Coordinates of C-alpha atoms in Angstrom, one line a residue:
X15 CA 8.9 33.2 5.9
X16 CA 7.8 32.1 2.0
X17 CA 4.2 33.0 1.2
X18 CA 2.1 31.3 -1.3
X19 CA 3.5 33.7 -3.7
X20 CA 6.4 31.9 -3.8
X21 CA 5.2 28.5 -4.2
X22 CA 5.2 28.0 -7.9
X23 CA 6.7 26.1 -11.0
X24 CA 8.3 28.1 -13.5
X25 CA 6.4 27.4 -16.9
X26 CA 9.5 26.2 -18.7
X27 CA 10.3 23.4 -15.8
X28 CA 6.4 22.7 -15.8
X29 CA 7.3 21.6 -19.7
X30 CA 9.7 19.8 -19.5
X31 CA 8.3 17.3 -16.9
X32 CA 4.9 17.4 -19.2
X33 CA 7.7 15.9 -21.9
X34 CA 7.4 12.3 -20.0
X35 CA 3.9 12.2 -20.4
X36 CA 3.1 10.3 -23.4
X37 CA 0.1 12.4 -25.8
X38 CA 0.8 12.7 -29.4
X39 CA -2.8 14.4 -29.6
X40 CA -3.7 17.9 -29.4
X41 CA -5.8 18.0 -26.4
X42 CA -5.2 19.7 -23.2
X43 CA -6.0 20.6 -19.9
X44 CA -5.0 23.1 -17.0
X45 CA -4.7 22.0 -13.6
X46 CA -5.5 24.6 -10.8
X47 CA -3.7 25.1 -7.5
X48 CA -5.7 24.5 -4.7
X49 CA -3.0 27.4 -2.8
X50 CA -4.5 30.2 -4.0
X51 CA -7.0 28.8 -7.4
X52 CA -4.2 30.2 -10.2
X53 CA -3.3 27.9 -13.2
X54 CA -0.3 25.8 -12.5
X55 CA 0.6 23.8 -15.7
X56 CA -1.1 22.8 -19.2
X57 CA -0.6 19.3 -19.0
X58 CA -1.6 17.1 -22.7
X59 CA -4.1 14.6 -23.0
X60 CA -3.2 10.7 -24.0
X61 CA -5.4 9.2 -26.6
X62 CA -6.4 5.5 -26.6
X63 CA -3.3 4.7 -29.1
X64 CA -0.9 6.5 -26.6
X65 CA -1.8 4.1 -24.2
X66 CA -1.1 1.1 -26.1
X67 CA 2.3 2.8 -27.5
X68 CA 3.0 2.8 -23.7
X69 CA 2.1 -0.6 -23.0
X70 CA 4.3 -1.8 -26.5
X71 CA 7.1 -0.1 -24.8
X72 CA 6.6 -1.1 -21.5
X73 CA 7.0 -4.6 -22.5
X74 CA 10.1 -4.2 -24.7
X75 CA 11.9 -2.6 -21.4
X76 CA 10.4 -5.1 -19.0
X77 CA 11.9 -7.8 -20.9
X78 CA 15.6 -6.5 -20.5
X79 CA 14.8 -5.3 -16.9
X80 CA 13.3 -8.8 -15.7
X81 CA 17.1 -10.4 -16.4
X82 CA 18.7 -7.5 -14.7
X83 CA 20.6 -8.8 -12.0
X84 CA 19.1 -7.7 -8.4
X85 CA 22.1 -5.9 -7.2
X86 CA 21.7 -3.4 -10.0
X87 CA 18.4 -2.6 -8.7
X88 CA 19.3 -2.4 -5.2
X89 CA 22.0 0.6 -6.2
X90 CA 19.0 1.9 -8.3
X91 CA 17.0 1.9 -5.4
X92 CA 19.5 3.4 -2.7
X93 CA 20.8 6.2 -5.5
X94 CA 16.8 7.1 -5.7
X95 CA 16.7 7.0 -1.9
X96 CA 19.6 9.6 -1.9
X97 CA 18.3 11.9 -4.6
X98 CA 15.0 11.9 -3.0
X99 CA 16.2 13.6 0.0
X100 CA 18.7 15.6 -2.1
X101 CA 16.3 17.0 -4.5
X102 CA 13.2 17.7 -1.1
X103 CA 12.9 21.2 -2.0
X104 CA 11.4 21.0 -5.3
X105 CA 9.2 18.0 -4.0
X106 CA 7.8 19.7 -1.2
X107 CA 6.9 23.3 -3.5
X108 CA 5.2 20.8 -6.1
X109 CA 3.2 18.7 -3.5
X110 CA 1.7 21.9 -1.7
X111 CA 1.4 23.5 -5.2
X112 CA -0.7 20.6 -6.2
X113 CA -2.0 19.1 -2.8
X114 CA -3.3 22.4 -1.2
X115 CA -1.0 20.7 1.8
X116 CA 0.9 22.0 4.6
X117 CA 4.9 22.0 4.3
X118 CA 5.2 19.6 7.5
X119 CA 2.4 17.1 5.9
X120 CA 4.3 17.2 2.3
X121 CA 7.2 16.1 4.3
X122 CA 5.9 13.0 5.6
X123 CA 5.5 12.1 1.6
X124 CA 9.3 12.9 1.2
X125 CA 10.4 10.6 3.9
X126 CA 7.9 7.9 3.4
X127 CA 9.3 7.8 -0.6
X128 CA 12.5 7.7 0.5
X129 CA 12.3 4.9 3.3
X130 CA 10.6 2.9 0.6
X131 CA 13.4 2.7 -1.8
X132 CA 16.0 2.0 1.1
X133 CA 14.1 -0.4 2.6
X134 CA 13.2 -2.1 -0.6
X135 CA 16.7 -1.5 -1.8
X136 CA 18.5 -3.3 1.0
X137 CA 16.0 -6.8 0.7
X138 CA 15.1 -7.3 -2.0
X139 CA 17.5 -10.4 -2.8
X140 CA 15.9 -11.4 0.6
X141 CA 12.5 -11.3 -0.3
X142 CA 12.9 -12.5 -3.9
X143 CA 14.6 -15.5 -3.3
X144 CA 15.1 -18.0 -4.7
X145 CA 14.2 -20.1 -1.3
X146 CA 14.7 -23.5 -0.4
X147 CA 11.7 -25.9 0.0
X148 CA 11.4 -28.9 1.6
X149 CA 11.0 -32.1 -0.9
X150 CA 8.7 -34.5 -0.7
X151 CA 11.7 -37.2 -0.3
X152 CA 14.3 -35.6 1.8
X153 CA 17.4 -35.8 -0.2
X154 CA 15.7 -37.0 -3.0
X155 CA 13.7 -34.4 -3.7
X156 CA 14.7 -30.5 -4.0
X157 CA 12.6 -27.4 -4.6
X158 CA 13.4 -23.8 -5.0
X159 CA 11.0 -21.2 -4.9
X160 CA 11.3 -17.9 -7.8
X161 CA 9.2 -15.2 -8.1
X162 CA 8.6 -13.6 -11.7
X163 CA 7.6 -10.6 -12.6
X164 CA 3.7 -10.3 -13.5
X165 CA 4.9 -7.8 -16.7
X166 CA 3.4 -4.6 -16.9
X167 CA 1.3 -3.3 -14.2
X168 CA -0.9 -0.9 -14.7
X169 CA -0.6 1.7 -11.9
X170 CA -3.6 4.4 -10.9
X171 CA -2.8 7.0 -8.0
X172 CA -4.9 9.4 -6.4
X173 CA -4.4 13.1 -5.7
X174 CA -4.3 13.8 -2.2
X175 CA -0.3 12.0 -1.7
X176 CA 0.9 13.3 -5.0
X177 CA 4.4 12.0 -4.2
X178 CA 4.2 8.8 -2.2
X179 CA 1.3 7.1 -3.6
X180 CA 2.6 7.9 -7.7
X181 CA 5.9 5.8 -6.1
X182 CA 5.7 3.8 -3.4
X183 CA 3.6 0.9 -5.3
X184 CA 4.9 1.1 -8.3
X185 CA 8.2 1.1 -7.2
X186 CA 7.8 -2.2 -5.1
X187 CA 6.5 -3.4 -8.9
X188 CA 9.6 -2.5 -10.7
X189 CA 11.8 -3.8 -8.0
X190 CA 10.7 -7.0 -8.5
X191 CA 11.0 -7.0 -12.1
X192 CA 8.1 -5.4 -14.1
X193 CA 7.5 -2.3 -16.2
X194 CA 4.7 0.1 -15.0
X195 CA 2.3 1.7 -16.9
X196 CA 1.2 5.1 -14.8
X197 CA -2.0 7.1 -14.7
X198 CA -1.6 10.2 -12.2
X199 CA -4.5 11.7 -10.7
X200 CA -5.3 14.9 -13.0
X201 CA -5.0 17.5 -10.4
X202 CA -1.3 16.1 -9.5
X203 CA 1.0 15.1 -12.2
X204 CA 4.0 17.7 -12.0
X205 CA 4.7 15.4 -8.5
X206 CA 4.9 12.5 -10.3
X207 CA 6.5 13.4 -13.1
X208 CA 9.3 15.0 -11.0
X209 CA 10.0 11.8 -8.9
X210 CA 9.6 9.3 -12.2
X211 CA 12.4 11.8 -13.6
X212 CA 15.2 11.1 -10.7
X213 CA 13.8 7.7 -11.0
X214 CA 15.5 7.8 -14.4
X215 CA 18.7 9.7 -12.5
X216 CA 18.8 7.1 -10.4
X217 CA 19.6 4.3 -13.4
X218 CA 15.7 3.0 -13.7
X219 CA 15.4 2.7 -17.5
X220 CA 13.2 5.4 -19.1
X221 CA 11.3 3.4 -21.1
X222 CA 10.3 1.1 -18.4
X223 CA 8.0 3.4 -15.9
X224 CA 5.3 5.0 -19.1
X225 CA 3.4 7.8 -17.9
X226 CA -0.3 8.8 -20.0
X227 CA -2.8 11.7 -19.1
X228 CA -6.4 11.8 -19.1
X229 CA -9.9 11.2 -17.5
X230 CA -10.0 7.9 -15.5
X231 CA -13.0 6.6 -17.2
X232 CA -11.1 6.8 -20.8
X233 CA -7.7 6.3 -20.0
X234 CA -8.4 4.1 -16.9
X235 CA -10.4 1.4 -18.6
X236 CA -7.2 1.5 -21.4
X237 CA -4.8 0.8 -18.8
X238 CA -7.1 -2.4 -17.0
X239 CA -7.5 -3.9 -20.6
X240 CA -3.9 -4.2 -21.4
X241 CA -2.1 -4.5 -17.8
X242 CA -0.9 -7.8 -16.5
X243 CA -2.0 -6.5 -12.7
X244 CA -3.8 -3.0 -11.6
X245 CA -2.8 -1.3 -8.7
X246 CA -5.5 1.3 -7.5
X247 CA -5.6 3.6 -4.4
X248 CA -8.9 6.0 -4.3
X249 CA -12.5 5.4 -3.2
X250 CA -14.8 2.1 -2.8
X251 CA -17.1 2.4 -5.7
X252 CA -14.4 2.9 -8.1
X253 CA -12.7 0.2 -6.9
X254 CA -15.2 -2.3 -7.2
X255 CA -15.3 -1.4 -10.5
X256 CA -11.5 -2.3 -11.1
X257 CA -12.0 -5.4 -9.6
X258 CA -15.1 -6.5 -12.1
X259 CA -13.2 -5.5 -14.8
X260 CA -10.2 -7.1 -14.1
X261 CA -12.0 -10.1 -12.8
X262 CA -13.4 -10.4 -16.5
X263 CA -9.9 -10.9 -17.5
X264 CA -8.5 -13.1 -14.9
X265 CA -5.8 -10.5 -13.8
X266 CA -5.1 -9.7 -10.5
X267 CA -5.3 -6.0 -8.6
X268 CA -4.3 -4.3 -5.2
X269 CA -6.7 -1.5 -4.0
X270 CA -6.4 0.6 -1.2
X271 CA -9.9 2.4 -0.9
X272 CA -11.9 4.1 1.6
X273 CA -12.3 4.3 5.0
X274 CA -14.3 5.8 8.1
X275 CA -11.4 5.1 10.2
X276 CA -12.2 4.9 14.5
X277 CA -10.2 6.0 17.4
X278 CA -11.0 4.9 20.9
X279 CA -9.8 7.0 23.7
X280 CA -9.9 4.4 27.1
X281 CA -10.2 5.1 30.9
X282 CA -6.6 5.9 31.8
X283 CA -5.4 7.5 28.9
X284 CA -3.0 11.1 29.0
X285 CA -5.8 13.1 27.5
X286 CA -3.1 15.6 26.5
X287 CA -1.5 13.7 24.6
X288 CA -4.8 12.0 23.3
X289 CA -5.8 15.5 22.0
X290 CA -2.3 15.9 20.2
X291 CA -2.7 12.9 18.7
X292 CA -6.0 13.3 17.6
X293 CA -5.1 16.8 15.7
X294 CA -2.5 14.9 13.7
X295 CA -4.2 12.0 13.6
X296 CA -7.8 13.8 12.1
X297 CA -6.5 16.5 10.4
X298 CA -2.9 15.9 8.9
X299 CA -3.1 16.8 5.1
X300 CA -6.6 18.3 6.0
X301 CA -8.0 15.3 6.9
X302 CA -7.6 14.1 3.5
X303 CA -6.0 10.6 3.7
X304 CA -7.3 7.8 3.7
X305 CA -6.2 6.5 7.4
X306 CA -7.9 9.9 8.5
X307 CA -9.5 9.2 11.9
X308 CA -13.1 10.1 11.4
X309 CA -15.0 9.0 14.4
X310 CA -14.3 9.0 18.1
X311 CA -14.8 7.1 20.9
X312 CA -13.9 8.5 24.5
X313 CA -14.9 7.0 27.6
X314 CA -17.8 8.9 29.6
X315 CA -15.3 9.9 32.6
X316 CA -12.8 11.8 30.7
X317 CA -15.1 12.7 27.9
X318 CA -16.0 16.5 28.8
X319 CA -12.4 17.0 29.5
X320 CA -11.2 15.8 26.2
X321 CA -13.5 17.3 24.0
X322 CA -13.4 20.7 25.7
X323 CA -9.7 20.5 25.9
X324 CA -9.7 19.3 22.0
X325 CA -11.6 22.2 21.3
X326 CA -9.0 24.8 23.1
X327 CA -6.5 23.2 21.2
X328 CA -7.4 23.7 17.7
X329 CA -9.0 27.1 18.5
X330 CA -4.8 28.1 18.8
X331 CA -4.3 25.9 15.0
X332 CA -2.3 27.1 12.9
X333 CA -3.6 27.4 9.6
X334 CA -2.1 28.6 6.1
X335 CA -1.6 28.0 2.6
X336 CA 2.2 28.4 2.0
X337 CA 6.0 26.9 2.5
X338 CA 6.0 27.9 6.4
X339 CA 7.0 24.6 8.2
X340 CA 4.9 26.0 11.4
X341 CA 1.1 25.8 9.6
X342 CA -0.4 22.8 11.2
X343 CA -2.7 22.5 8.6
X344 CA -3.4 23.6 4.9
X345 CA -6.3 23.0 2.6
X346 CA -9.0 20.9 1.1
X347 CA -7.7 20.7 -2.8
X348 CA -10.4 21.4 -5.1
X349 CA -14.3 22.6 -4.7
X350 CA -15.8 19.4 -4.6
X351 CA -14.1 18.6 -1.7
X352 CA -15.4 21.7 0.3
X353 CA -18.6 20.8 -1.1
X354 CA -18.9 17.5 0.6
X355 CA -17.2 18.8 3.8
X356 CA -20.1 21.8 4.3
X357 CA -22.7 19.3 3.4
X358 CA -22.0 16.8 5.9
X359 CA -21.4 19.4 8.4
X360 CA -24.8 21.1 7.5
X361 CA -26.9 18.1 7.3
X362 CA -25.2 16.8 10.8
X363 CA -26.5 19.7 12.2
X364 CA -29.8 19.7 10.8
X365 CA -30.0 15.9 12.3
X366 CA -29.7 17.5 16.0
X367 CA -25.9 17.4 16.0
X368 CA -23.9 19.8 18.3
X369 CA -20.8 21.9 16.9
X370 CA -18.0 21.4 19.0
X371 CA -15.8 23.7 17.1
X372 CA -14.9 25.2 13.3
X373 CA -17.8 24.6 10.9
X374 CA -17.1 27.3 8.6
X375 CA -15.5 27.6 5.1
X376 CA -12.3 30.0 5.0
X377 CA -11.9 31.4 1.7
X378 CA -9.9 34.5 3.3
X379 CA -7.1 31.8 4.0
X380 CA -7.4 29.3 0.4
X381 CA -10.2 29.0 -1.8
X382 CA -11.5 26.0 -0.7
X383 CA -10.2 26.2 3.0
X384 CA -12.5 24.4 5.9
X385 CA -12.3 25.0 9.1
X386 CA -11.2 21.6 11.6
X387 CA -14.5 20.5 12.5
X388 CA -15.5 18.7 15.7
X389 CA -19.0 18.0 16.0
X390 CA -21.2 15.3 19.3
X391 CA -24.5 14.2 19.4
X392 CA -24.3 13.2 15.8
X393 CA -27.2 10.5 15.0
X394 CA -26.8 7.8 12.5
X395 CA -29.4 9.6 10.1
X396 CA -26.5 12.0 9.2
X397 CA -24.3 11.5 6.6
X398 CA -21.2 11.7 8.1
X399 CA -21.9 9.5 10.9
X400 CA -21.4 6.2 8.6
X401 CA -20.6 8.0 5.1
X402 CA -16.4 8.8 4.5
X403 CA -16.2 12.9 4.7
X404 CA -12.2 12.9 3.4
X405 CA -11.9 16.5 5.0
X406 CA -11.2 17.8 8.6
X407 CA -14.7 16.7 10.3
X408 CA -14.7 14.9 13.4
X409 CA -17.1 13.3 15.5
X410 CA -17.3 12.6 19.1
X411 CA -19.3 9.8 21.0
X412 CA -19.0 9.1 24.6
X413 CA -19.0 5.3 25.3
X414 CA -19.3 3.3 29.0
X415 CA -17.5 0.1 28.5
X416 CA -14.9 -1.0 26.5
X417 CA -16.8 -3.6 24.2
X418 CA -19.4 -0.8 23.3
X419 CA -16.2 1.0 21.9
X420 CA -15.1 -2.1 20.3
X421 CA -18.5 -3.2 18.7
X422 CA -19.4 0.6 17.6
X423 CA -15.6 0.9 16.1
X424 CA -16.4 -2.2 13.9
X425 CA -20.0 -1.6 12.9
X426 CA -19.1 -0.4 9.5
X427 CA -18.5 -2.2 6.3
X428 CA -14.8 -0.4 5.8
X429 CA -11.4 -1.5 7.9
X430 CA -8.6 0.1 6.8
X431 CA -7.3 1.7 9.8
X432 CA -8.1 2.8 13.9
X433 CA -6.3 4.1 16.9
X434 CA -6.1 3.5 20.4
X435 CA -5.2 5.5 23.3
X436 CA -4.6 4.2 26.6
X437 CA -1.8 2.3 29.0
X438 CA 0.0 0.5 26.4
X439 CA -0.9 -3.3 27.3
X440 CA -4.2 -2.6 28.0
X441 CA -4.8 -0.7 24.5
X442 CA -2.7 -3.3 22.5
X443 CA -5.6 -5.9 23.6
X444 CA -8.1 -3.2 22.6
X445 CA -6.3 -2.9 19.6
X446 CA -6.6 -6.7 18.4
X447 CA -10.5 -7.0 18.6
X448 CA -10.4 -4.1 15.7
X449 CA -11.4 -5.1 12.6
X450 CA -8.4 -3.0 10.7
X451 CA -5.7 -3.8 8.3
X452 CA -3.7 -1.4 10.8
X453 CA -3.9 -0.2 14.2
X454 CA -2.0 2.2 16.2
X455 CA -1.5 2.4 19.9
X456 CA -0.8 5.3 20.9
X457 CA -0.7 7.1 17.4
X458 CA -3.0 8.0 14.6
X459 CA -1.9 6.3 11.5
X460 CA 2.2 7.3 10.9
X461 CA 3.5 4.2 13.6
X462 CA 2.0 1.7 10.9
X463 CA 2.1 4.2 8.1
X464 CA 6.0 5.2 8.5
X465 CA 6.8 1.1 9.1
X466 CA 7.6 0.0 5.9
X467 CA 8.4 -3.5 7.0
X468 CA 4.4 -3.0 8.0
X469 CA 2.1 -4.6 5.8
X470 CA -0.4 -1.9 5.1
X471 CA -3.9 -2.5 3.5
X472 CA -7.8 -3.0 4.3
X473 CA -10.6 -5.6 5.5
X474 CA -14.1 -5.3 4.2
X475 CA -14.3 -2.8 1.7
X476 CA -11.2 -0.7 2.5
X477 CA -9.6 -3.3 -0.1
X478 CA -7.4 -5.8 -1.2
X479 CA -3.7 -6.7 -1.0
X480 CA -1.2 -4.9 1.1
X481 CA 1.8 -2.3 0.2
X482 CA 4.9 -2.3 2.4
X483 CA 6.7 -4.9 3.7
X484 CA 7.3 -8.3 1.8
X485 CA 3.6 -8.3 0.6
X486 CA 4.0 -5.3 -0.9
X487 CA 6.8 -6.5 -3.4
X488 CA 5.4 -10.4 -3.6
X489 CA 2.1 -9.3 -4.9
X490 CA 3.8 -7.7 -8.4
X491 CA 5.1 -11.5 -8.6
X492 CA 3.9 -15.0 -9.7
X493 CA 5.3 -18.0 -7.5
X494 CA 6.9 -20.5 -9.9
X495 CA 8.3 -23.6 -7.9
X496 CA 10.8 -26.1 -9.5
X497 CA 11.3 -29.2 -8.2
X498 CA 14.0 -31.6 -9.2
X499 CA 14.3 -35.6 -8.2
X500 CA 17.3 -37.5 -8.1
X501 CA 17.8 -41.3 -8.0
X502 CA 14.4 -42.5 -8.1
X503 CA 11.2 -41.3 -9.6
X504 CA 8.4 -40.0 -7.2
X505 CA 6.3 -43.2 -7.6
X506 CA 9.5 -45.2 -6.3
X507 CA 11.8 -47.5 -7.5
X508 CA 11.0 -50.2 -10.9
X509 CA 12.2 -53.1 -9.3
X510 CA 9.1 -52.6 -6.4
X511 CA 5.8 -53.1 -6.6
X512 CA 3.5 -50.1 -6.0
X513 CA 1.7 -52.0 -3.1
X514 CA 5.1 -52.8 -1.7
X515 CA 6.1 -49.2 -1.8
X516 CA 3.0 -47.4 -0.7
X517 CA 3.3 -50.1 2.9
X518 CA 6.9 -48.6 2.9
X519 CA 6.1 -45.2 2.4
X520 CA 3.1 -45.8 5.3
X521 CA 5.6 -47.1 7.7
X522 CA 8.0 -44.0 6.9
X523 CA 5.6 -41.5 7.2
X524 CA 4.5 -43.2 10.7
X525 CA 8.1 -43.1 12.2
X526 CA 8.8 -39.4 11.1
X527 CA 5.1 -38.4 12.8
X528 CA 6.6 -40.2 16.0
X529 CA 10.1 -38.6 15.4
X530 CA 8.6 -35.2 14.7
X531 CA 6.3 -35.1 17.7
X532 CA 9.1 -36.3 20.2
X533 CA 11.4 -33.4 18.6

C-alpha cells in the first residue's frame, strides 16, 4: 500500500502549475505538507499591480465569454466533468499532500467537483432563461426575464477543501457568464491550480479564471476593491469584514462561514448506525469542515449505550497519513490547528469535563495529528462548548425531551448545518424546528452536501447566499426584465378618459378576482 513517501509533486510539475499564478515580483513563499512537515512547492507572491493586471484581463475575457452561446459552456462543463474523473489520481495525491486528508475524504472533493459541472452543465439553459412573465395586460403586455453576468467576481477559498471549494463556486460564476478573479488559500494552491488548468483543457478560456498569491489581508482587500461580487468561504469574523467592505461599495458577496454544527440522536434510533454516522459525520477530513458535527444530543435512555459504544468504535479507527483508501481519518493541516484542538480539549477538562475518548496529540503518526476526541459533562464556561473547534472534538449531552434537544441545538448564534437520527418521519419533523441552512436525517452532512440541486448555505452568522442548486448560479447574476406593450400604451387608450379607464380597469380586475377564485 503507498506510504506518505509516495505522496508528492515532482518539483518541475509543482512549476509549472505555479506558471498560472500571476506575480511578476520577486517574492516567495514555501508551503509545508501537513503529511509528514517537508516543503512541497515555492509558490510566488502577487503584488498589488498583479492584481489589477488580473482584473484588466479578467474583464477583456469576460466580455467575449458573456456572448458565448450557453451550449458552448454546457460542453465546457461536461468535458471538465469528464476530465475531472479522468485526471482523480493526481487530484487526490495533491489534496492529501496539501490538506493533511485521508484518501477516502479527498475523494468526496473529486466527486462533489465533478457532479457540479454536470449538474451545472446539463441546466444551465434552464436556469438562465430567458423566462416568460406574466404582463400586466394579458396579451398586451409581454415580459421576459434575463440574467447577466455580474462581471468579475472575486473569488476567496479556504484550505481545508483544496479542490471543491477553489471550483465549485466559481465555476457556477463562470457558467453564468462572468470572469473570476481567484485567491487560494496559501497552504493549498497546487489543488487549485491543477483543476483551473483542465478547466482550460476543457475549452474555459485562460484568461478568463486569473489566479494571484499572497496574504489575505494584502491581496484580499485588492481583490474586494476591484470585484463586481466576492465570494468567501472561511470563518465568521473574517467574513464580516468582507461584508463591510463590500457594503462600502454597494457590491454584493456570498459567504459560507463558521459553524458549531448539532446532531440530535432521538428515542428509537439504530444506535449502530448513529455511531457510524457520527464518525463520518464529526470526523471526516479531521473534523475540519465546516458542516463538522460538533455537539451532540442523545436522549437519556440510550445515552450510556451510545457513547460507550462510540467510544469502542473509534478506539478500532484507523488512522494514517498516506494514499491507503482504508485510513478513516488523516490529519489536522498545520500547527495552529493542533493548537486550538489541545486547548479546547485542556481547558474542557480543567472546566470539570470528562474524556470520553482520544485527547492526545499524535506526532508519531503526522506532525500535527490529534487524536478523535469525545468528551461529556462539558459546562458552558469551556470554550468548546459554544466556541467552533474545526478539529476532531466532540461533545456529548444527554437530553430528556425532545424540545430540550431542539432549543439547546438552536441556542447558538451560527446555523449552518445539524443532523438527526431517528425513525425517518419522526426525525424529518425534528429536523424542521432546526435553525440550519441544511439538515440531514439520517446522515451527517454528505445527503445535503453531495445534492447539488440542494441549496446549501447558513442562517445567523454561518452566512449569506447559497451554492448549489439554482441559487448557486443566480446569485453571480443581475435580473434585468424587459417588458414590451403592444397596441395600447399602459395608461390606456387616447380616445378615453383616465377616469373612464381606471372604472374599466376596476371592473376588470373584479371579474378576474372572481374568475381566479372560482378556478
Amino acid at each position: 500500500m503507498p506510504d506518505v513517501a509516495q505522496i508528492t509533486v515532482a518539483p518541475e510539475r509543482a512549476a509549472q502549475l505555479t506558471r498560472l499564478i500571476r506575480a511578476t515580483g520577486t517574492e516567495t513563499r514555501t508551503t509545508v505538507s501537513p503529511l509528514s512537515g517537508a516543503d512541497v512547492a515555492t509558490i510566488p507572491v502577487s503584488t498589488d499591480q498583479d492584481v489589477l493586471d488580473a482584473f484588466a484581463a479578467a474583464r477583456v475575457a469576460q466580455l467575449t465569454w458573456a456572448r458565448t452561446s450557453l451550449r458552448r459552456r454546457k460542453k465546457a462543463l461536461l468535458r471538465l466533468h469528464d476530465l475531472v474523473l479522468k485526471h482523480q489520481d493526481e487530484l487526490l495525491d495533491l489534496v492529501q499532500l496539501e490538506s493533511g486528508k485521508a484518501r477516502a475524504h479527498a475523494f468526496d472533493e473529486v466527486l462533489h467537483t465533478a457532479l457540479t459541472g454536470r449538474y451545472y452543465g446539463r441546466r444551465l439553459a434552464r436556469i438562465l432563461g430567458p423566462h416568460r412573465r406574466g404582463g400586466v395586460y394579458p396579451g398586451l403586455t409581454s415580459v421576459r426575464q434575463h440574467q447577466r453576468p455580474k462581471g468579475v467576481v472575486g473569488l476567496i477559498t479556504p484550505w481545508n477543501y483544496p479542490l471543491s471549494m477553489a471550483l465549485v463556486d466559481g465555476l457556477a460564476a463562470v457558467a453564468a457568464g462572468n470572469a473570476v478573479v481567484h485567491k487560494p488559500d496559501s497552504q493549498a494552491p497546487l489543488t487549485a491550480l491543477a483543476i483551473i488548468e483542465l478547466m482550460h483543457r476543457a475549452g474555459f478560456p485562460k484568461d478568463l479564471w486569473q489566479v494571484v498569491s499572497g496574504a489575505g489581508s494584502v491581496i484580499g482587500s485588492a481583490i474586494i476593491a476591484n470585484a463586481d461580487y466576492i465570494c468567501f468561504t472561511g470563518s465568521t469574523a473574517t467574513g464580516k469584514r468582507i461584508a463591510a467592505q463590500c457594503s462600502e461599495r454597494l457590491i454584493g458577496c456570498s459567504l459560507e462561514l463558521g459553524g458549531k454544527n448539532p446532531m440530535i440522536v432521538l428515542p428509537g434510533a439504530d444506535v449502530e448506525k448513529a455511531v457510524e454516522g457520527t464518525v463520518t459525520a464529526a470526523f471526516s477530513s479531521a473534523g475540519q469542515l465546516c458542516v463538522s458535527i460538533e455537539r451532540i444530543y442523545v436522549h437519556e435512555s440510550i445515552y450510556p449505550r451510545y457513547r460507550d459504544a462510540l467510544a469502542e468504535r473509534l478506539s478500532h479507527l484507523a488512522y494514517g497519513a498516506n494514499a491507503d483508501w482504508e485510513v478513516e481519518m488523516g490529519t489536522l493541516v498545520s500547527p495552529a490547528q493542533l493548537a486550538t484542538i489541545e486547548k479546547h480539549v485542556a481547558d474542557a477538562l480543567d472546566h470539570g469535563a470528562t474524556l470520553v475518548s482520544g485527547g492526545r496529540a499524535r506526532p508519531d503518526i503526522a506532525p500535527w495529528f490529534h487524536e478523535p476526541t469525545v468528551l461529556e459533562d462539558v459546562p458552558p464556561a469551556a470554550l468548546c462548548f459554544a466556541e467552533e473547534t474545526f478539529g476532531p472534538l466532540v461533545s456529548l449531552y444527554p437530553y430528556r425531551s425532545v424540545g430540550e434537544a431542539v432549543q439547546a441545538a438552536n441556542s447558538t448564534v451560527y446555523g449552518l448545518n445539524a443532523s438527526v437520527w431517528g425513525p425517518t418521519r419522526r426525525a424529518r419533523k425534528v429536523a424542521e424546528r432546526l435553525r440550519a441552512g441544511t439538515v440531514n436525517v439520517n446522515e451527517g452532512f454528505a445527503a445535503t452536501f453531495g445534492s447539488i440541486g440542494a441549496p446549501m448555505g447558513g442562517m445567523k452568522e454561518s452566512g449569506t447566499g447559497r451554492r448549489q442548486g439554482a441559487e448557486g448560479l443566480l446569485r453571480f447574476t443581475e435580473t434585468q426584465s424587459i417588458g414590451v406593450q403592444r397596441l395600447m400604451p399602459v395608461s390606456g387608450p387616447a380616445f378615453l378618459s383616465r377616469r373612464t379607464f381606471g372604472s374599466l380597469l376596476t371592473v376588470g380586475l373584479g371579474l378576474l378576482r372572481r374568475l381566479t377564485t372560482r378556478a
